Amino acid sequence: MGNRWAWVQQFKIQPSRRPNASTLLHCAGVTLYNHVFLVLPASVAEWAWRPPIDLPDQAPFLIELTAGVIGSLLLFDFQYFIWHLLHHRIRWLYITFHAMHHNYTSPFAPANQCLGGWELITVDFWTTVNPVILRCHLLTTWAFMVVHVYVSIEDHCGYDIPWSTSRLIPFGIYGGPSKNDVHHKKPNTNFAPHFFHLDQIFGTYADVSFSSSIK
């Protein structure tokens, strides 16, 4: 759609770079393999670990739901920041587990799922466990998972559209597509998946203006 619709194309972060059919087929193959041989067995294991429970009679208050979603995102941000930093700083970890995700210097949405099995399992484990750690209501857990999937795909979409989450959240505390785009061009920067604060604290932050300087 971005290639055919000029209005959308103006928001492409790297307009001269687009995924070709071979790239898309590779991502589709990796995603299919991961879901058949990893996600499906993990889902069965989770069902066995946490059998279905009755839905709570009362929904959470809006402030409780919002706090639970934000808290789960912040906890995931910390967990993945440490994991991500180690897998870039330790060469064996990078080559063995994470390099696949950096085959592309210009992110596009399907690349979000182009992951090695170890990374996928780790990410899915935290996504599942964090609401349990924070004792979130079941509806809050579902809301967090929907938001988390959405922002993860948005971070890799390659478009800095006006309604991007990073533009909606004030004070410049949230990264979004431009932040992740910089990471794919400067892999030793911007390790946190969503927010800015951890990269700023640990000196790994790279200004998103770098992203617009290279087309």
PDB file of C-alpha atoms in Angstrom:
ATOM      1  CA  MET A   1       0.000   0.000   0.000  1.00  0.00           C
ATOM      2  CA  GLY A   2       2.859   2.351   0.809  1.00  0.00           C
ATOM      3  CA  ASN A   3       4.321   1.944  -2.679  1.00  0.00           C
ATOM      4  CA  ARG A   4       0.997   2.660  -4.376  1.00  0.00           C
ATOM      5  CA  TRP A   5      -0.272   5.456  -2.147  1.00  0.00           C
ATOM      6  CA  ALA A   6       1.822   8.620  -2.347  1.00  0.00           C
ATOM      7  CA  TRP A   7       0.320  10.080   0.817  1.00  0.00           C
ATOM      8  CA  VAL A   8       1.542   7.094   2.835  1.00  0.00           C
ATOM      9  CA  GLN A   9       4.886   6.932   1.050  1.00  0.00           C
ATOM     10  CA  GLN A  10       5.841  10.381   2.320  1.00  0.00           C
ATOM     11  CA  PHE A  11       6.156   8.864   5.815  1.00  0.00           C
ATOM     12  CA  LYS A  12       8.548   6.070   4.757  1.00  0.00           C
ATOM     13  CA  ILE A  13      11.684   6.436   6.892  1.00  0.00           C
ATOM     14  CA  GLN A  14      13.948   4.991   4.199  1.00  0.00           C
ATOM     15  CA  PRO A  15      11.972   5.635   0.982  1.00  0.00           C
ATOM     16  CA  SER A  16      14.649   4.241  -1.336  1.00  0.00           C
ATOM     17  CA  ARG A  17      14.648   0.825   0.364  1.00  0.00           C
ATOM     18  CA  ARG A  18      11.782  -1.624   0.047  1.00  0.00           C
ATOM     19  CA  PRO A  19      11.558  -5.353   0.747  1.00  0.00           C
ATOM     20  CA  ASN A  20      11.508  -7.519  -2.363  1.00  0.00           C
ATOM     21  CA  ALA A  21       9.613 -10.759  -2.937  1.00  0.00           C
ATOM     22  CA  SER A  22      12.568 -12.906  -1.847  1.00  0.00           C
ATOM     23  CA  THR A  23      12.875 -11.015   1.431  1.00  0.00           C
ATOM     24  CA  LEU A  24       9.164 -11.302   2.170  1.00  0.00           C
ATOM     25  CA  LEU A  25       9.159 -15.033   1.358  1.00  0.00           C
ATOM     26  CA  HIS A  26      12.130 -15.577   3.677  1.00  0.00           C
ATOM     27  CA  CYS A  27      10.359 -13.796   6.547  1.00  0.00           C
ATOM     28  CA  ALA A  28       7.160 -15.747   5.853  1.00  0.00           C
ATOM     29  CA  GLY A  29       9.078 -19.028   5.920  1.00  0.00           C
ATOM     30  CA  VAL A  30      10.836 -18.209   9.200  1.00  0.00           C
ATOM     31  CA  THR A  31       7.558 -17.072  10.758  1.00  0.00           C
ATOM     32  CA  LEU A  32       5.707 -20.215   9.637  1.00  0.00           C
ATOM     33  CA  TYR A  33       8.484 -22.485  10.943  1.00  0.00           C
ATOM     34  CA  ASN A  34       8.591 -20.677  14.294  1.00  0.00           C
ATOM     35  CA  HIS A  35       4.835 -20.835  14.764  1.00  0.00           C
ATOM     36  CA  VAL A  36       4.503 -24.504  13.840  1.00  0.00           C
ATOM     37  CA  PHE A  37       7.506 -25.823  15.762  1.00  0.00           C
ATOM     38  CA  LEU A  38       7.816 -23.307  18.623  1.00  0.00           C
ATOM     39  CA  VAL A  39       4.715 -21.168  19.208  1.00  0.00           C
ATOM     40  CA  LEU A  40       2.207 -24.012  18.912  1.00  0.00           C
ATOM     41  CA  PRO A  41       4.057 -26.363  21.323  1.00  0.00           C
ATOM     42  CA  ALA A  42       4.625 -23.428  23.698  1.00  0.00           C
ATOM     43  CA  SER A  43       0.914 -22.611  23.583  1.00  0.00           C
ATOM     44  CA  VAL A  44       0.051 -26.205  24.467  1.00  0.00           C
ATOM     45  CA  ALA A  45       2.595 -26.129  27.295  1.00  0.00           C
ATOM     46  CA  GLU A  46       1.136 -22.855  28.588  1.00  0.00           C
ATOM     47  CA  TRP A  47      -2.351 -24.333  28.494  1.00  0.00           C
ATOM     48  CA  ALA A  48      -1.108 -27.251  30.577  1.00  0.00           C
ATOM     49  CA  TRP A  49       0.706 -24.905  32.965  1.00  0.00           C
ATOM     50  CA  ARG A  50      -2.192 -22.472  33.297  1.00  0.00           C
ATOM     51  CA  PRO A  51      -5.439 -24.350  32.586  1.00  0.00           C
ATOM     52  CA  PRO A  52      -8.497 -22.265  31.672  1.00  0.00           C
ATOM     53  CA  ILE A  53      -9.987 -20.355  34.570  1.00  0.00           C
ATOM     54  CA  ASP A  54     -13.351 -18.717  35.067  1.00  0.00           C
ATOM     55  CA  LEU A  55     -13.539 -15.118  33.950  1.00  0.00           C
ATOM     56  CA  PRO A  56     -13.658 -12.624  36.848  1.00  0.00           C
ATOM     57  CA  ASP A  57     -17.109 -11.247  37.574  1.00  0.00           C
ATOM     58  CA  GLN A  58     -15.868  -7.653  37.529  1.00  0.00           C
ATOM     59  CA  ALA A  59     -13.723  -5.859  34.971  1.00  0.00           C
ATOM     60  CA  PRO A  60     -10.770  -3.852  36.298  1.00  0.00           C
ATOM     61  CA  PHE A  61     -11.077  -0.119  36.800  1.00  0.00           C
ATOM     62  CA  LEU A  62      -9.707   1.838  33.834  1.00  0.00           C
ATOM     63  CA  ILE A  63      -6.812   3.205  35.893  1.00  0.00           C
ATOM     64  CA  GLU A  64      -5.949  -0.366  37.003  1.00  0.00           C
ATOM     65  CA  LEU A  65      -6.015  -1.619  33.405  1.00  0.00           C
ATOM     66  CA  THR A  66      -3.879   1.295  32.189  1.00  0.00           C
ATOM     67  CA  ALA A  67      -1.353   0.877  34.993  1.00  0.00           C
ATOM     68  CA  GLY A  68      -1.117  -2.856  34.331  1.00  0.00           C
ATOM     69  CA  VAL A  69      -0.488  -2.398  30.599  1.00  0.00           C
ATOM     70  CA  ILE A  70       2.128   0.323  31.157  1.00  0.00           C
ATOM     71  CA  GLY A  71       3.774  -1.632  33.978  1.00  0.00           C
ATOM     72  CA  SER A  72       4.000  -4.769  31.829  1.00  0.00           C
ATOM     73  CA  LEU A  73       5.482  -2.751  28.944  1.00  0.00           C
ATOM     74  CA  LEU A  74       8.073  -1.149  31.231  1.00  0.00           C
ATOM     75  CA  LEU A  75       9.029  -4.505  32.744  1.00  0.00           C
ATOM     76  CA  PHE A  76       9.398  -6.017  29.271  1.00  0.00           C
ATOM     77  CA  ASP A  77      11.443  -2.997  28.214  1.00  0.00           C
ATOM     78  CA  PHE A  78      13.920  -3.669  31.039  1.00  0.00           C
ATOM     79  CA  GLN A  79      14.106  -7.419  30.390  1.00  0.00           C
ATOM     80  CA  TYR A  80      14.610  -7.104  26.654  1.00  0.00           C
ATOM     81  CA  PHE A  81      17.072  -4.215  27.036  1.00  0.00           C
ATOM     82  CA  ILE A  82      19.413  -6.448  29.083  1.00  0.00           C
ATOM     83  CA  TRP A  83      18.916  -9.423  26.737  1.00  0.00           C
ATOM     84  CA  HIS A  84      19.396  -7.267  23.640  1.00  0.00           C
ATOM     85  CA  LEU A  85      22.493  -5.513  24.978  1.00  0.00           C
ATOM     86  CA  LEU A  86      24.167  -8.818  25.874  1.00  0.00           C
ATOM     87  CA  HIS A  87      23.345 -10.334  22.483  1.00  0.00           C
ATOM     88  CA  HIS A  88      25.044  -7.423  20.744  1.00  0.00           C
ATOM     89  CA  ARG A  89      28.059  -7.144  23.052  1.00  0.00           C
ATOM     90  CA  ILE A  90      28.866 -10.887  23.187  1.00  0.00           C
ATOM     91  CA  ARG A  91      29.743 -11.946  19.650  1.00  0.00           C
ATOM     92  CA  TRP A  92      28.844 -15.628  20.083  1.00  0.00           C
ATOM     93  CA  LEU A  93      25.359 -14.744  21.309  1.00  0.00           C
ATOM     94  CA  TYR A  94      24.878 -12.310  18.435  1.00  0.00           C
ATOM     95  CA  ILE A  95      25.966 -14.711  15.700  1.00  0.00           C
ATOM     96  CA  THR A  96      24.170 -17.702  17.174  1.00  0.00           C
ATOM     97  CA  PHE A  97      20.846 -16.160  18.167  1.00  0.00           C
ATOM     98  CA  HIS A  98      20.270 -12.573  17.069  1.00  0.00           C
ATOM     99  CA  ALA A  99      22.032 -11.949  13.742  1.00  0.00           C
ATOM    100  CA  MET A 100      19.055 -13.180  11.701  1.00  0.00           C
ATOM    101  CA  HIS A 101      16.989 -10.219  12.843  1.00  0.00           C
ATOM    102  CA  HIS A 102      19.641  -7.827  11.529  1.00  0.00           C
ATOM    103  CA  ASN A 103      19.663  -9.136   7.975  1.00  0.00           C
ATOM    104  CA  TYR A 104      17.673  -6.011   7.164  1.00  0.00           C
ATOM    105  CA  THR A 105      18.940  -2.462   7.719  1.00  0.00           C
ATOM    106  CA  SER A 106      15.587  -1.053   6.651  1.00  0.00           C
ATOM    107  CA  PRO A 107      12.861  -2.528   8.889  1.00  0.00           C
ATOM    108  CA  PHE A 108       9.491  -3.624   7.542  1.00  0.00           C
ATOM    109  CA  ALA A 109       6.541  -5.090   9.461  1.00  0.00           C
ATOM    110  CA  PRO A 110       7.066  -8.850   8.779  1.00  0.00           C
ATOM    111  CA  ALA A 111      10.696  -8.514   9.966  1.00  0.00           C
ATOM    112  CA  ASN A 112       9.278  -8.186  13.485  1.00  0.00           C
ATOM    113  CA  GLN A 113       8.701 -11.951  13.434  1.00  0.00           C
ATOM    114  CA  CYS A 114      11.922 -12.841  11.604  1.00  0.00           C
ATOM    115  CA  LEU A 115      13.608 -14.144  14.753  1.00  0.00           C
ATOM    116  CA  GLY A 116      15.672 -17.095  15.848  1.00  0.00           C
ATOM    117  CA  GLY A 117      13.924 -19.632  18.041  1.00  0.00           C
ATOM    118  CA  TRP A 118      15.740 -18.664  21.256  1.00  0.00           C
ATOM    119  CA  GLU A 119      14.795 -15.010  20.872  1.00  0.00           C
ATOM    120  CA  LEU A 120      11.186 -15.808  20.041  1.00  0.00           C
ATOM    121  CA  ILE A 121      10.794 -18.119  23.047  1.00  0.00           C
ATOM    122  CA  THR A 122      12.392 -15.557  25.368  1.00  0.00           C
ATOM    123  CA  VAL A 123      10.192 -12.712  24.141  1.00  0.00           C
ATOM    124  CA  ASP A 124       7.025 -14.814  24.318  1.00  0.00           C
ATOM    125  CA  PHE A 125       7.927 -16.026  27.816  1.00  0.00           C
ATOM    126  CA  TRP A 126       8.264 -12.483  29.170  1.00  0.00           C
ATOM    127  CA  THR A 127       5.101 -11.356  27.403  1.00  0.00           C
ATOM    128  CA  THR A 128       3.200 -14.208  29.052  1.00  0.00           C
ATOM    129  CA  VAL A 129       4.759 -14.036  32.513  1.00  0.00           C
ATOM    130  CA  ASN A 130       4.940 -10.272  33.133  1.00  0.00           C
ATOM    131  CA  PRO A 131       1.204  -9.762  33.737  1.00  0.00           C
ATOM    132  CA  VAL A 132       1.358 -12.732  36.134  1.00  0.00           C
ATOM    133  CA  ILE A 133       4.279 -11.162  38.016  1.00  0.00           C
ATOM    134  CA  LEU A 134       2.332  -7.892  38.300  1.00  0.00           C
ATOM    135  CA  ARG A 135      -0.848  -9.760  39.283  1.00  0.00           C
ATOM    136  CA  CYS A 136      -2.849  -8.197  36.486  1.00  0.00           C
ATOM    137  CA  HIS A 137      -6.544  -8.788  35.893  1.00  0.00           C
ATOM    138  CA  LEU A 138      -7.229 -11.178  32.997  1.00  0.00           C
ATOM    139  CA  LEU A 139      -8.686  -8.375  30.860  1.00  0.00           C
ATOM    140  CA  THR A 140      -5.568  -6.285  31.569  1.00  0.00           C
ATOM    141  CA  THR A 141      -3.422  -9.238  30.445  1.00  0.00           C
ATOM    142  CA  TRP A 142      -5.299  -9.468  27.159  1.00  0.00           C
ATOM    143  CA  ALA A 143      -5.076  -5.703  26.648  1.00  0.00           C
ATOM    144  CA  PHE A 144      -1.325  -5.762  27.289  1.00  0.00           C
ATOM    145  CA  MET A 145      -0.786  -8.536  24.757  1.00  0.00           C
ATOM    146  CA  VAL A 146      -2.774  -6.702  22.072  1.00  0.00           C
ATOM    147  CA  VAL A 147      -0.922  -3.427  22.733  1.00  0.00           C
ATOM    148  CA  HIS A 148       2.440  -5.185  22.880  1.00  0.00           C
ATOM    149  CA  VAL A 149       1.942  -6.955  19.544  1.00  0.00           C
ATOM    150  CA  TYR A 150       0.702  -3.734  17.941  1.00  0.00           C
ATOM    151  CA  VAL A 151       3.594  -1.537  19.065  1.00  0.00           C
ATOM    152  CA  SER A 152       6.150  -4.247  18.216  1.00  0.00           C
ATOM    153  CA  ILE A 153       4.895  -4.425  14.635  1.00  0.00           C
ATOM    154  CA  GLU A 154       4.598  -0.636  14.469  1.00  0.00           C
ATOM    155  CA  ASP A 155       8.232  -0.301  15.600  1.00  0.00           C
ATOM    156  CA  HIS A 156       9.294  -2.383  12.588  1.00  0.00           C
ATOM    157  CA  CYS A 157       6.859  -1.020   9.998  1.00  0.00           C
ATOM    158  CA  GLY A 158       9.358   1.426   8.482  1.00  0.00           C
ATOM    159  CA  TYR A 159       6.855   4.294   8.461  1.00  0.00           C
ATOM    160  CA  ASP A 160       6.724   7.214  10.892  1.00  0.00           C
ATOM    161  CA  ILE A 161       3.038   7.916  10.356  1.00  0.00           C
ATOM    162  CA  PRO A 162       1.257  10.819  12.130  1.00  0.00           C
ATOM    163  CA  TRP A 163      -0.631   8.471  14.461  1.00  0.00           C
ATOM    164  CA  SER A 164       2.449   6.490  15.473  1.00  0.00           C
ATOM    165  CA  THR A 165       2.478   5.721  19.188  1.00  0.00           C
ATOM    166  CA  SER A 166       5.674   7.753  19.564  1.00  0.00           C
ATOM    167  CA  ARG A 167       3.797  10.831  18.312  1.00  0.00           C
ATOM    168  CA  LEU A 168       0.795  10.243  20.560  1.00  0.00           C
ATOM    169  CA  ILE A 169       2.742   9.751  23.809  1.00  0.00           C
ATOM    170  CA  PRO A 170       4.001  13.147  25.064  1.00  0.00           C
ATOM    171  CA  PHE A 171       7.393  14.296  26.378  1.00  0.00           C
ATOM    172  CA  GLY A 172       9.419  12.239  23.871  1.00  0.00           C
ATOM    173  CA  ILE A 173       9.658   9.240  26.200  1.00  0.00           C
ATOM    174  CA  TYR A 174       8.580   6.637  23.639  1.00  0.00           C
ATOM    175  CA  GLY A 175      10.730   5.519  20.710  1.00  0.00           C
ATOM    176  CA  GLY A 176       8.594   4.087  17.933  1.00  0.00           C
ATOM    177  CA  PRO A 177       9.579   3.300  14.325  1.00  0.00           C
ATOM    178  CA  SER A 178      12.316   5.958  14.021  1.00  0.00           C
ATOM    179  CA  LYS A 179      14.118   4.703  17.140  1.00  0.00           C
ATOM    180  CA  ASN A 180      14.105   1.115  15.911  1.00  0.00           C
ATOM    181  CA  ASP A 181      15.141   2.222  12.434  1.00  0.00           C
ATOM    182  CA  VAL A 182      18.246   3.852  13.929  1.00  0.00           C
ATOM    183  CA  HIS A 183      19.037   0.606  15.770  1.00  0.00           C
ATOM    184  CA  HIS A 184      18.982  -1.364  12.524  1.00  0.00           C
ATOM    185  CA  LYS A 185      21.398   1.135  10.954  1.00  0.00           C
ATOM    186  CA  LYS A 186      23.542   1.628  14.081  1.00  0.00           C
ATOM    187  CA  PRO A 187      23.218  -1.764  15.830  1.00  0.00           C
ATOM    188  CA  ASN A 188      25.121  -0.761  18.991  1.00  0.00           C
ATOM    189  CA  THR A 189      22.514   1.835  19.912  1.00  0.00           C
ATOM    190  CA  ASN A 190      18.865   1.996  20.998  1.00  0.00           C
ATOM    191  CA  PHE A 191      18.558  -1.448  22.581  1.00  0.00           C
ATOM    192  CA  ALA A 192      15.309  -0.888  24.498  1.00  0.00           C
ATOM    193  CA  PRO A 193      12.329  -1.984  22.398  1.00  0.00           C
ATOM    194  CA  HIS A 194       9.897   0.775  23.310  1.00  0.00           C
ATOM    195  CA  PHE A 195      10.949   3.580  25.639  1.00  0.00           C
ATOM    196  CA  PHE A 196      14.014   5.867  25.689  1.00  0.00           C
ATOM    197  CA  HIS A 197      14.995   6.011  29.354  1.00  0.00           C
ATOM    198  CA  LEU A 198      17.177   2.877  29.623  1.00  0.00           C
ATOM    199  CA  ASP A 199      19.269   3.779  26.583  1.00  0.00           C
ATOM    200  CA  GLN A 200      19.719   7.292  27.941  1.00  0.00           C
ATOM    201  CA  ILE A 201      20.748   5.980  31.377  1.00  0.00           C
ATOM    202  CA  PHE A 202      23.257   3.459  30.001  1.00  0.00           C
ATOM    203  CA  GLY A 203      24.661   5.693  27.243  1.00  0.00           C
ATOM    204  CA  THR A 204      23.378   3.667  24.290  1.00  0.00           C
ATOM    205  CA  TYR A 205      20.871   6.205  23.022  1.00  0.00           C
ATOM    206  CA  ALA A 206      21.184   7.509  19.451  1.00  0.00           C
ATOM    207  CA  ASP A 207      19.089  10.465  18.371  1.00  0.00           C
ATOM    208  CA  VAL A 208      16.271   9.524  16.004  1.00  0.00           C
ATOM    209  CA  SER A 209      17.255  12.492  13.810  1.00  0.00           C
ATOM    210  CA  PHE A 210      20.004  10.169  12.533  1.00  0.00           C
ATOM    211  CA  SER A 211      17.259   8.109  10.936  1.00  0.00           C
ATOM    212  CA  SER A 212      16.051  10.967   8.790  1.00  0.00           C
ATOM    213  CA  SER A 213      19.590  11.912   7.752  1.00  0.00           C
ATOM    214  CA  ILE A 214      20.122   8.670   5.792  1.00  0.00           C
ATOM    215  CA  LYS A 215      17.601   7.823   3.087  1.00  0.00           C
TER     216      LYS A 215
END
